[in-house]
Amino acid sequence: MSREFKLGPDHEYRFEVDFQNKVQIKLVEGTAEIFGTELAVGNTYTFSGRKAAVYTWHGCTLEVNGSCLVEYTASETPMTSYLNTHLALEQLRERAKSERELGPRVLVVGPHDVGKTSLCKVLVSYSLKQGGSPIYVSLDTTEGSITMPGTLTATSISNIIDVEEGFGSSATTAASMGSSTMPLAYYYGFESPDENVKLYKLVTTKLAEAVKRRMAMDDECRNSGIIIDTAGLIDQVGYDIIQHIVEQFEGHERLYSDMSRIYKNQNVSVVKLAKSGGVVERDKQFKTLLQRAKIREYFYGTPKCELSPYSMLVNNADVKIWRVGDVIAPTSALPLGMEGSSNETQVVRVDNYDMCFNSILAILNADDDEPENGLLECSVTGFIYVSDVNEERCKLTILSPSPGRLPRKHLLMGSFKWMES
Ligand code: ADP
Ligand code: MG
């Protein structure tokens, strides 16, 4: 049943739709945006498995079809403070341009489900609208806003974010497996940073190094700076990780000994932003569905951009599968300052193929003769899914976004399992 919402200036329409339903939203009149990306008048946008808001600065009329779990309009939003944050960042970008320096590097931190990713989207979209091309770094391994859960990524955003599909839809990233348009990705392989802090830090460092190399080559990226999204890092382990991230993205000249002064350091400004009343908590079940949808999307695409993955047999001789050694006591469980076992950043071969059944494997950008201890420092060129194993004949049936031989031999297994349905 069709319904109309008339929104006044600085109002938003909030909606929640589950994975079984679809809702269609059309901007009939006025201007409106979803997390910073403008809607076109007369266009119909379709959403499924989404909780979001259509915001308007100047007022608009929306036509909505389909059934929502929740829908209402609200007048209290933090959008003005988000815009002011953006304007302050633009000033830093201007300065960076005239002084030929690095643009702002923004780290967004806070508990789970407070609107961090939404804020990142707004900041990225607004910068883009003003002609910038910021780098969006996602260190949230639960969600995997870009590519797969378990992955840390950096993407240079130069196209408008798709309002229906959100950030760098994984469909387009799968299509680019092995090519240079694949976002910069490193595979951590677990859901939460505290499952293996040492590995998480190692992978963050590698990502930061790669981002800095990219910025050194590209003036536009360098001036626009970086927007870094994280997962709820609020406990002691989280603080430790935040400091690590700040250090890695700050620049090499800052030394570890500066750490205790970080928050007083004039180069790091801390800005507190309010949580939107619209932000909804996503329960465990919704998150699991979100992860599954993300994995499915990597292989099969989205309604807008469908993909047909290839199922094929892989011989034992053609691949080397690795996983991170068993973590007996994760560093996060030990008293502060005590190092965990080095297993945390060591790979072991997976000889038992049954272990890989239903697993997601990251294809590492590693040469065939890459030494074992260098594997975890390699970026990722794509992902495959193990749909069947034949232990006796040493063969795997895999699902791959592209046909033919795998581009690389070394594969890294994490803790993510998936069931094709
Ligand atoms: P975080 O990244 O901090 O975990 P998100 O930005 O992903 O939080 O927000 C949590 C959920 O709330 C997401 O599904 C997001 O789309 C939704 N959300 C955020 N802001 C609003 C809003 N103003 N109205 C409705 N839903 C929102
Ligand atoms: Mg988030």
Tab-separated table of N, CA, C and O and ligand atoms in Angstrom, residues 116-117 140 143 229-230 282, ligand 2:
chain	number	residue	atom	x	y	z
A	116	LYS	N	28.532	4.952	13.724
A	116	LYS	CA	29.885	5.250	13.237
A	116	LYS	C	29.970	5.125	11.714
A	116	LYS	O	30.439	6.031	11.031
A	117	THR	N	29.500	3.988	11.202
A	117	THR	CA	29.570	3.767	9.753
A	117	THR	C	28.703	4.789	9.011
A	117	THR	O	29.104	5.298	7.969
A	140	ASP	N	36.404	-2.532	10.517
A	140	ASP	CA	35.347	-3.296	11.175
A	140	ASP	C	35.240	-4.668	10.531
A	140	ASP	O	34.729	-4.821	9.430
A	143	GLU	N	31.470	-6.578	10.172
A	143	GLU	CA	30.535	-6.269	9.119
A	143	GLU	C	31.120	-6.497	7.735
A	143	GLU	O	30.463	-7.032	6.848
A	229	ASP	N	36.888	3.868	9.716
A	229	ASP	CA	35.725	3.313	10.422
A	229	ASP	C	36.203	2.139	11.275
A	229	ASP	O	37.066	1.376	10.854
A	230	THR	N	35.663	2.022	12.481
A	230	THR	CA	36.101	0.926	13.349
A	230	THR	C	34.896	0.180	13.919
A	230	THR	O	33.766	0.605	13.748
A	282	ARG	N	21.497	-3.571	16.287
A	282	ARG	CA	21.264	-4.721	15.420
A	282	ARG	C	21.617	-5.950	16.233
A	282	ARG	O	22.746	-6.108	16.680
B	2	MG	MG	29.899	0.171	11.659
